[in-house]
Coordinates of C-alpha atoms and ligand atoms in Angstrom, one line a residue:
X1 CA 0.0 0.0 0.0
X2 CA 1.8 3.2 -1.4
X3 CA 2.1 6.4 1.0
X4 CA 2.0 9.8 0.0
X5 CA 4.3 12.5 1.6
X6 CA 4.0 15.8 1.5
X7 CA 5.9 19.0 2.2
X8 CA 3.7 21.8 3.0
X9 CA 3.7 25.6 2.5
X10 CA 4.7 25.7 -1.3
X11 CA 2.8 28.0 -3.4
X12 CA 1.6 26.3 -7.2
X13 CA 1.6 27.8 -10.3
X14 CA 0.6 26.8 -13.7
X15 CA -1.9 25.1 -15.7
X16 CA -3.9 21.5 -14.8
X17 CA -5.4 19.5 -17.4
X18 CA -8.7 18.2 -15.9
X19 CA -9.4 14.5 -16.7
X20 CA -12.6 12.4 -18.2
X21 CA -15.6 12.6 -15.1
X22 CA -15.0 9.0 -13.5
X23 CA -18.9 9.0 -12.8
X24 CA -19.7 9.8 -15.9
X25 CA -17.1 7.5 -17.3
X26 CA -18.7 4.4 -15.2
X27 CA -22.5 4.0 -16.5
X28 CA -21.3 5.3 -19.9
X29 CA -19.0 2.0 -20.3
X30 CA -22.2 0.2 -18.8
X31 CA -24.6 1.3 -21.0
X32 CA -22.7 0.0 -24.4
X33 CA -24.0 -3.1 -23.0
X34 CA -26.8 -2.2 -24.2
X35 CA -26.2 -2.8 -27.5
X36 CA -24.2 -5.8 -29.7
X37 CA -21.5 -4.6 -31.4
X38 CA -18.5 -2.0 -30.7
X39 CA -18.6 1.3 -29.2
X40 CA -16.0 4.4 -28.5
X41 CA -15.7 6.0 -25.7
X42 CA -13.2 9.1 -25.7
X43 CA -11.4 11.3 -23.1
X44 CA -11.6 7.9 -20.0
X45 CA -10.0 8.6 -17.1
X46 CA -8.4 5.0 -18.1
X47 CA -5.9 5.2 -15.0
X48 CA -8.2 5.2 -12.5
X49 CA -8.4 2.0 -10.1
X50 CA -12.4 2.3 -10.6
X51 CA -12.3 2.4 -14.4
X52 CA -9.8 -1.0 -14.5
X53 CA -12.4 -2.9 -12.3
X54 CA -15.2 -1.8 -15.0
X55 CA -13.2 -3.0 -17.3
X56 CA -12.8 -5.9 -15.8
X57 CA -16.6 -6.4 -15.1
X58 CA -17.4 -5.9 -18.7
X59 CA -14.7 -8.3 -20.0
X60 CA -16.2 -10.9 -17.4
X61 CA -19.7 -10.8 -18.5
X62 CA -18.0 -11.7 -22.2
X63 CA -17.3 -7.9 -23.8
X64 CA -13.8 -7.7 -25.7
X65 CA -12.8 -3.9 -24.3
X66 CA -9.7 -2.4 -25.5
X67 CA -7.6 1.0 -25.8
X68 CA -6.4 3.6 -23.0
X69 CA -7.6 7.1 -22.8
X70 CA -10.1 6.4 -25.4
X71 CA -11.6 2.6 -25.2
X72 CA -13.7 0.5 -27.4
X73 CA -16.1 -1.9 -25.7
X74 CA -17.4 -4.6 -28.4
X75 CA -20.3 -6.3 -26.9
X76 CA -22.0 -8.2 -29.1
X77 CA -20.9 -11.8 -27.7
X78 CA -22.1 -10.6 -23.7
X79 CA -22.3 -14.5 -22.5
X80 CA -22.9 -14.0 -18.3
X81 CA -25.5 -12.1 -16.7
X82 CA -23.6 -12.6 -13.4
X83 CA -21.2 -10.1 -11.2
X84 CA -19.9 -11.5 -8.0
X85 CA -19.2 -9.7 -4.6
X86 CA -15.4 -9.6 -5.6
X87 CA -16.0 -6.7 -8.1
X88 CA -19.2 -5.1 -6.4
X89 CA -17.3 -4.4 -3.1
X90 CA -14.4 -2.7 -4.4
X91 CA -16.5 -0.6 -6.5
X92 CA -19.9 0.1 -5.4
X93 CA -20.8 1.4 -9.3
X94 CA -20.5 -2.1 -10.6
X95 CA -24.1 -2.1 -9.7
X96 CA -24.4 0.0 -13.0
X97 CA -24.5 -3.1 -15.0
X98 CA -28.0 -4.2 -13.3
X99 CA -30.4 -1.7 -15.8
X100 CA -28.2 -2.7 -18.9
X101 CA -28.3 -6.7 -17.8
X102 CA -31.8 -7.1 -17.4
X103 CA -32.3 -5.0 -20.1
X104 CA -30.2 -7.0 -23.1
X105 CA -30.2 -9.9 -21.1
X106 CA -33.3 -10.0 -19.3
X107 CA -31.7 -11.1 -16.5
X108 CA -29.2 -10.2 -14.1
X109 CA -27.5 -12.1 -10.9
X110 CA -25.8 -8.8 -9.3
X111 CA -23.8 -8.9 -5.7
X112 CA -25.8 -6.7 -3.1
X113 CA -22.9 -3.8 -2.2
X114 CA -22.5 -3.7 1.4
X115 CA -22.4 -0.5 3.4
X116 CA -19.4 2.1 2.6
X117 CA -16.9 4.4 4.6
X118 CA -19.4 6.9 3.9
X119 CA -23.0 5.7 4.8
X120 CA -25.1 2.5 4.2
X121 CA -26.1 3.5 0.8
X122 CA -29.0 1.1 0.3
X123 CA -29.9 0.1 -3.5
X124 CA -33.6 -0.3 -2.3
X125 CA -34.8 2.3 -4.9
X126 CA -33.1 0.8 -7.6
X127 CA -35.0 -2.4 -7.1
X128 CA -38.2 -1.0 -6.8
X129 CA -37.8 1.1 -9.8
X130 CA -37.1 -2.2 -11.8
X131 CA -39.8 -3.9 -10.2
X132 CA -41.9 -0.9 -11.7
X133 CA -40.8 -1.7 -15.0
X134 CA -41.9 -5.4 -14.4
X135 CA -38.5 -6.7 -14.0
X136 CA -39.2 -9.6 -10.7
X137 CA -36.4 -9.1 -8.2
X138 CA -35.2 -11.8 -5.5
X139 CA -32.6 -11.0 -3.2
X140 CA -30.9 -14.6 -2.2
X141 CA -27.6 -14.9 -0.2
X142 CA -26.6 -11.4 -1.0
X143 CA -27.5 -11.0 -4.3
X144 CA -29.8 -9.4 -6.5
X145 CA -31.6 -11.9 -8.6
X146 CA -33.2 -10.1 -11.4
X147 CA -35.4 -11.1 -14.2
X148 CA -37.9 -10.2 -16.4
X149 CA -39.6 -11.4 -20.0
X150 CA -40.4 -8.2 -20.6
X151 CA -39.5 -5.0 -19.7
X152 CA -42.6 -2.4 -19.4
X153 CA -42.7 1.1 -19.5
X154 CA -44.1 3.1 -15.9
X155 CA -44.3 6.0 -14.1
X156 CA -41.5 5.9 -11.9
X157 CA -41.2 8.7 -8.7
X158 CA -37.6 8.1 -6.6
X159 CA -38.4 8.7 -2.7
X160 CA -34.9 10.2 -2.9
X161 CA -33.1 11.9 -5.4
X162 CA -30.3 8.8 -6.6
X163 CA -27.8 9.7 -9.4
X164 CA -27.4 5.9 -10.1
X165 CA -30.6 4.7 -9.4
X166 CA -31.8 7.7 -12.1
X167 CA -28.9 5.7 -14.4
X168 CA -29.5 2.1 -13.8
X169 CA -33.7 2.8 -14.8
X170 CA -32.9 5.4 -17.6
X171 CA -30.9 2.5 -19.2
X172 CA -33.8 0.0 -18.5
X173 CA -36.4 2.0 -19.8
X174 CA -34.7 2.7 -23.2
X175 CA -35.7 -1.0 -24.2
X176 CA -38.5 -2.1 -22.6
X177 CA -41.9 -1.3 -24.1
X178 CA -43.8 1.8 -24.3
X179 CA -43.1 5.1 -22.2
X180 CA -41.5 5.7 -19.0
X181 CA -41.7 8.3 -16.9
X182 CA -38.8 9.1 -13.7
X183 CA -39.8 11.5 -11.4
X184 CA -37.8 13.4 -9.1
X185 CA -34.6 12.0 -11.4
X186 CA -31.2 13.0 -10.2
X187 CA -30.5 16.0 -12.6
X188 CA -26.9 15.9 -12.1
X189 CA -24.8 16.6 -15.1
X190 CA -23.4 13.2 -15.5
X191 CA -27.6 11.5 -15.8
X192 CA -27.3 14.5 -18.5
X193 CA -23.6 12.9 -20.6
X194 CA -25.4 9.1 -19.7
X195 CA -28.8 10.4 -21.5
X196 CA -26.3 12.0 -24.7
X197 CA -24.9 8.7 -24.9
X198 CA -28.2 6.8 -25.0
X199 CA -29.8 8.9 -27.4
X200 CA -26.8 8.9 -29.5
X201 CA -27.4 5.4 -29.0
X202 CA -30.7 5.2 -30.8
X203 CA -32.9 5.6 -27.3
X204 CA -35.7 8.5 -26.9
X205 CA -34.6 10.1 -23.8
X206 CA -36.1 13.9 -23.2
X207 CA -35.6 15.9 -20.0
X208 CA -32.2 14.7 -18.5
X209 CA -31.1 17.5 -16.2
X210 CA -34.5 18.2 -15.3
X211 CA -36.6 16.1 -12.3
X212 CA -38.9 14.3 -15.0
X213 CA -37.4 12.6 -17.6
X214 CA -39.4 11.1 -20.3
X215 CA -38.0 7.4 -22.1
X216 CA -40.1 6.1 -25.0
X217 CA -38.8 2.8 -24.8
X218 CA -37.4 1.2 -28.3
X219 CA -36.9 -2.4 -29.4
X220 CA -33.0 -2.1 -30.2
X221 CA -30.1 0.1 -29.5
X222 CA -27.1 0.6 -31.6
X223 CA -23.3 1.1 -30.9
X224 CA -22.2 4.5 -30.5
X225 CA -19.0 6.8 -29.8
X226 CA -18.8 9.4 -27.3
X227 CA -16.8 11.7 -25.2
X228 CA -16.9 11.7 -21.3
X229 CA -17.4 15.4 -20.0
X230 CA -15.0 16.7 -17.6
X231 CA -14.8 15.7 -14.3
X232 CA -16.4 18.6 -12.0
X233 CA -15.0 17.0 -8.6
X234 CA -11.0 17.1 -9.8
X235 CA -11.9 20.4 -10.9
X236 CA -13.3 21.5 -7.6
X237 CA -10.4 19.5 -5.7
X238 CA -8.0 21.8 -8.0
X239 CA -9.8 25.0 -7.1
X240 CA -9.2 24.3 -3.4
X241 CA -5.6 23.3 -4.2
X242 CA -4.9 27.0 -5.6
X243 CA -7.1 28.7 -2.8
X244 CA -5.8 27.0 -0.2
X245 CA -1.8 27.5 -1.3
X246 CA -3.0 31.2 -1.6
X247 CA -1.2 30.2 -5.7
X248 CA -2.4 31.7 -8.9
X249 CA -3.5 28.2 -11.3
X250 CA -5.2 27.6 -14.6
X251 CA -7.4 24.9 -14.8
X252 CA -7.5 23.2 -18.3
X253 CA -10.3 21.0 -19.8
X254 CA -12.8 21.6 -17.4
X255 CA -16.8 22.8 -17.4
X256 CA -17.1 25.8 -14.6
X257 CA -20.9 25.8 -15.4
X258 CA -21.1 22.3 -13.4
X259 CA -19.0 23.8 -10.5
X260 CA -21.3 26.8 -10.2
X261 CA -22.5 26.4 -6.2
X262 CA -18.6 25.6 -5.7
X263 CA -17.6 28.7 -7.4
X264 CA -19.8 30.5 -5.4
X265 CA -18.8 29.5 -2.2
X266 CA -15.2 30.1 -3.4
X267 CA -16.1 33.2 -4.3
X268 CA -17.6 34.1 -1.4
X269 CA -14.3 33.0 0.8
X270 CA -12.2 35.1 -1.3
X271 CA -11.0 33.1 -4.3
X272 CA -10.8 35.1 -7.9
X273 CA -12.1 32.8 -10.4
X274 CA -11.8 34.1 -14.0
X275 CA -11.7 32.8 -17.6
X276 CA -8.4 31.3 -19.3
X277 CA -8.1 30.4 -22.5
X278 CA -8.9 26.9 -22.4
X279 CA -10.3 26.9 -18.9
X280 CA -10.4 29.0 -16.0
X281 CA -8.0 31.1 -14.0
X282 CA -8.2 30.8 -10.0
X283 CA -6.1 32.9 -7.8
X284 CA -6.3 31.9 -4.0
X285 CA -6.7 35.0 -1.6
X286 CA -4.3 36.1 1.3
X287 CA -7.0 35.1 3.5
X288 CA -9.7 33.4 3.4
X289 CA -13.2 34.7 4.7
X290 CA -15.4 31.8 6.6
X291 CA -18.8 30.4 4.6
X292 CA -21.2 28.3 5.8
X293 CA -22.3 25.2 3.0
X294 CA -24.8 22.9 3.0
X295 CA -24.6 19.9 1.0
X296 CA -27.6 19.1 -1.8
X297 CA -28.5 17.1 -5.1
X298 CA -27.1 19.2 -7.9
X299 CA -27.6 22.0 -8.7
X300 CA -26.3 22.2 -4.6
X301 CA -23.0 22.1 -3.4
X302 CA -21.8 18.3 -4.1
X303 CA -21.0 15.9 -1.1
X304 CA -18.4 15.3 -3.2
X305 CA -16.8 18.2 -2.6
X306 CA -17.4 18.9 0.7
X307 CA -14.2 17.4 2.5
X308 CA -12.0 19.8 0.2
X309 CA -14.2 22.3 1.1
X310 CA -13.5 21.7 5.0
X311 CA -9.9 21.7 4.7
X312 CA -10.0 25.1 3.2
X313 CA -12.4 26.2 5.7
X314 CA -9.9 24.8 8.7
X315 CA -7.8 27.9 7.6
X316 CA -10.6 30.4 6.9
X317 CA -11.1 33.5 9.3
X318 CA -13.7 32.8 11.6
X319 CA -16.5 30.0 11.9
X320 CA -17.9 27.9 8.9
X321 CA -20.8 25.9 9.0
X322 CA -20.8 22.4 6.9
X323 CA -24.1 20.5 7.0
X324 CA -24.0 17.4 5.5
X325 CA -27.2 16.6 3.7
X326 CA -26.7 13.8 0.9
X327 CA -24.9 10.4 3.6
X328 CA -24.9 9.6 7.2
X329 CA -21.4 9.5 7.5
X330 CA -19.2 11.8 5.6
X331 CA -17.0 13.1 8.4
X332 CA -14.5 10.7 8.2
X333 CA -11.7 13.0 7.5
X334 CA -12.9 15.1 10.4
X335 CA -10.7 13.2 12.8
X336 CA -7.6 13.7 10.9
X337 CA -7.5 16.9 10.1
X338 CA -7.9 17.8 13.6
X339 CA -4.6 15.8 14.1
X340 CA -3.5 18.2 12.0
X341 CA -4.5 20.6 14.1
X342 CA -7.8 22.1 12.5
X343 CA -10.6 22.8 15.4
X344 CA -13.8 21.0 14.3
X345 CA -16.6 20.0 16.6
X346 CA -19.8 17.4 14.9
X347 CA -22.8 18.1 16.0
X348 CA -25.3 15.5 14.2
X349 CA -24.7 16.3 10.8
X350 CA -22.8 19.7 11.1
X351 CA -19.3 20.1 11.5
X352 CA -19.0 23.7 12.7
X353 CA -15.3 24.4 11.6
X354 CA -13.4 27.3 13.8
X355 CA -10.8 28.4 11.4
X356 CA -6.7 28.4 12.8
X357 CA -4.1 30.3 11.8
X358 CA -1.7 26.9 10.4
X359 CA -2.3 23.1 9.7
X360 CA 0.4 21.3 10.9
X361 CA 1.6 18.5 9.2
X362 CA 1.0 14.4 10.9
X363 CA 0.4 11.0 9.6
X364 CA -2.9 10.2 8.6
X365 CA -5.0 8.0 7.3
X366 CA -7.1 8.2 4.0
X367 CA -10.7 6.9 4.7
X368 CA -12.8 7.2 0.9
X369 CA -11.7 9.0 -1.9
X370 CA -12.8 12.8 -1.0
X371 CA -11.4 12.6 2.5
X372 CA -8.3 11.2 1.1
X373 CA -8.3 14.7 -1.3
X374 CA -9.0 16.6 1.6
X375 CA -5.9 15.3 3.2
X376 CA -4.0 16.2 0.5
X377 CA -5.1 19.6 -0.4
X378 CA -4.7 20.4 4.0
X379 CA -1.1 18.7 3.5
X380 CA -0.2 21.4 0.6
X381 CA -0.9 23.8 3.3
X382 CA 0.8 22.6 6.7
X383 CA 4.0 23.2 8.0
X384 CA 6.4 20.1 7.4
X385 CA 6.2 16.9 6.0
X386 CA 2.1 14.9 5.7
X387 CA 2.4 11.1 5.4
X388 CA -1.2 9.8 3.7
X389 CA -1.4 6.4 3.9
X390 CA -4.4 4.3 2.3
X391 CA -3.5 6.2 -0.7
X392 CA -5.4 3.1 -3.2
X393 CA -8.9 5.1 -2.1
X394 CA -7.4 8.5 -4.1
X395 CA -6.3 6.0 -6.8
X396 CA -9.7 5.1 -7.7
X397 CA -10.8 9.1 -8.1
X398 CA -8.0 11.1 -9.4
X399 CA -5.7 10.4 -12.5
X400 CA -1.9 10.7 -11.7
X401 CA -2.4 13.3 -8.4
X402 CA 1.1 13.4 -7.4
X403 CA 2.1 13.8 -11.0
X404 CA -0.4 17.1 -11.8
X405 CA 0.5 18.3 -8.3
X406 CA 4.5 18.0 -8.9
X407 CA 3.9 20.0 -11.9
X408 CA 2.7 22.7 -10.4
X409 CA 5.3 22.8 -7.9
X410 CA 4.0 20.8 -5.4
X411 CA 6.2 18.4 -3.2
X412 CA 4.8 15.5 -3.1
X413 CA 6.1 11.9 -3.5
X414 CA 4.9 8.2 -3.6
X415 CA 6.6 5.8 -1.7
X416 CA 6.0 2.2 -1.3
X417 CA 4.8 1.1 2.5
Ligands
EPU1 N1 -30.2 6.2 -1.6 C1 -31.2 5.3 -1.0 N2 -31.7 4.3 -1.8 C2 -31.2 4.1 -3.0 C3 -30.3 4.9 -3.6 C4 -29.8 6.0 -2.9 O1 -31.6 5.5 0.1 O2 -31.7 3.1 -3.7 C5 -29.7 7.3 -0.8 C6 -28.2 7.2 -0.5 O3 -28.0 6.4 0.6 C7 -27.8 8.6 -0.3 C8 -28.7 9.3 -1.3 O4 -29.8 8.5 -1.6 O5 -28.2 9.0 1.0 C9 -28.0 9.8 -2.6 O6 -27.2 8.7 -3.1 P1 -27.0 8.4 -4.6 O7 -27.8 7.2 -5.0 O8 -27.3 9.7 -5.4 O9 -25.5 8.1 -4.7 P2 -24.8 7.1 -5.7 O10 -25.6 7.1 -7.0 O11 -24.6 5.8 -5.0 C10 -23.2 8.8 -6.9 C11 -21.7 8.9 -7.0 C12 -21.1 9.3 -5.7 C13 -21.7 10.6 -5.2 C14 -23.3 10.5 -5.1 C15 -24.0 11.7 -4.7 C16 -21.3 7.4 -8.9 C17 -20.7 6.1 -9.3 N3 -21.2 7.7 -7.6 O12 -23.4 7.7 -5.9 O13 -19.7 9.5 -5.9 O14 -21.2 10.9 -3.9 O15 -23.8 10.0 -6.4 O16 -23.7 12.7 -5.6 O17 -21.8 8.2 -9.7 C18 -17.4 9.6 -5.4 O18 -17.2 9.8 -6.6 O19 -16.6 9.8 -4.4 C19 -18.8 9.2 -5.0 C20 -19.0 8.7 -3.8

């Protein structure tokens, strides 16, 4: 298990090249299931530990997927129907594959994903979704048995607003017959690149982005080539790595209009964001000014994001508030960054963060991917030397990190444990 060390207090300067979105990048890759014969997907964050065990999971179920950065996936000889624990619990996306299964296959034999570093994260609305659509669900020694003869279109309203539950269904509902409708859909923009691909696909998706969305179900799907949209959480982490380094960075590749409740809470702590050429220009502030987020479905401020955002605030003048709206437990990296000596007190689902004057650095422990980029980004800002350990969590989320960060005059190394 590698460790990452990091000497704090250097300021970074220079341009980042934003990868693919890994979560747009996952049902994407799921959805050419969909379909028998080969499709392209461009601009894949192919590095990352989560896009190697989709890989995987498609070549298991019989798909011949090959390339780098951008990836064919031929599936017109898909011969299993079955994904085992191994792959679901180092992944929780691999339940991606359930829509698409049932849909080509009409049935699907898919591990139940246990809870997560970050919450329970039931699947329940998945399920019952699908069962909506006629597909007969049976949940035997921890997996999801799923089958159906046919699919049928229905009017579908998610308790809760789920960007993979809105994926898995808006796959199933592009073949099964007649309409569907999904109410209160996740609107987030990667249900937006999935529904692109679909249609590009040959499926009659209307209203992605919005909280109906309309499928008129068709009796085939084609191949199709595509490119995945920017990923709006490296972005973000980048943003926070140039505010809190108080550096002047551009960020390359990226879409600022899916960052906008980010930007604004940047904005309002200080940070100049502008336009660059291919991208945007952020310049972090002297000091920052404290703001008070609350995590929500997007458009809100991603959960995603909000570990960055804590580390920044840890240094911030005054008192933020951080309410944590979208899992039960993403505090994680609470713990560690008051090792590092941030003053953060929990209260139910609020971490009320007292901004201090300096981090200083400590050993800690990564525990998910976002509070493994929260350590990082508080790292770039303490005095001394950070050792992250766990680093295989950041592995999974952000392409080459030491690498982009080194280039901007960060140091930070790898080491083996
Ligand atoms: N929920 C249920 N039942 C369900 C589905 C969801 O109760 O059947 C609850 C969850 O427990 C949670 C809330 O609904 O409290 C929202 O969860 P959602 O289903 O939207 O999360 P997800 O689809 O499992 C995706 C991303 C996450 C991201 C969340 C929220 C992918 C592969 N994963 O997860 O990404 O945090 O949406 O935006 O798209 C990450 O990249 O670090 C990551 C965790």
């Amino acid at each position: 298990m590698d460790k990452l060390l990091i000497d704090g207090g250097h300021s970074l300067k220079g341009t980042v090249k934003i990868s693919g979105a890994k979560n747009a990048a996952l049902p994407i890759l799921t959805a050419t299931l969909l379909a028998s014969g080969r499709s392209t997907i461009h601009n894949v964050p192919n590095r990352l530990a989560d896009i190697k065990t989709m890989r995987k999971l498609l070549a298991d179920l019989g798909a011949v997927v090959e390339g780098d950065e951008s990836i064919n996936v031929d599936c017109s000889n898909i011969n299993n129907w079955k994904v085992p624990y191994e792959l679901v619990k180092t992944m929780r996306g691999s339940v991606l594959v359930l829509g698409p299964l049932v849909a080509r296959m009409k049935r699907a034999r898919v591990s139940l994903p246990g809870g997560c570093a970050i919450g329970a994260r039931p699947i329940n609305l998945h399920l019952e979704g699908l069962k909506r659509l006629g597909v007969d669900i049976r949940l035997s020694q921890g997996y999801v048995e799923a089958e159906a003869k046919k699919l049928a279109g229905a009017t579908y309203r998610f308790g809760i607003s789920t960007v993979t539950g809105t994926e898995n269904l808006m796959m199933a509902a592009s073949l099964a017959e007649g309409n569907t409708a999904l109410e209160n859909a996740a609107k987030e923009p990667e249900v937006v690149a999935l529904a692109d691909f679909l249609n590009q696909m040959g499926a009659r998706i209307v209203g992605a982005g919005s909280e109906v969305i309309s499928i008129e179900g068709v009796k085939e799907l084609c191949p199709a080539e595509c490119r995945i949209i920017p990923d709006r959480i490296e972005t973000g982490t980048y943003m926070v790595a140039a505010s809190i380094t108080k550096s002047e960075m551009t960020i390359a590749d990226c879409n600022v209009a899916h960052l906008e409740q980010v930007a604004t809470m940047l904005k309002e702590a200080g940070v100049k964001i502008g336009k660059a050429k291919d991208g945007i220009k952020v310049v972090g502030p002297k000091s920052l000014r404290n703001v008070d987020v609350g995590t929500a479905p997007y458009p809100g401020f991603p959960t995603d994001m909000q570990a960055q955002f804590m580390a920044l605030m840890s240094l911030a003048q005054g008192t933020s508030i951080i309410t944590e709206n979208i899992f039960e437990s993403r505090f994680m990296h609470v713990a560690e960054l008051t090792r590092m000596g941030a003053d953060i007190k929990i209260e139910g689902n609020t971490a009320i963060v007292k901004g201090v004057n300096r981090l200083s650095a400590a050993p800690v422990m990564a525990t998910d991917l976002r509070a493994s980029a929260c350590l990082v980004l508080a790292a770039l800002a303490a005095e001394g030397t950070t050792e992250i350990s766990r680093v295989y969590h950041l592995d999974r989320g952000y392409e080459r990190i030491e690498n982009k960060l080194s280039q901007l005059g960060a140091h930070i190394r790898r080491v083996p444990a």
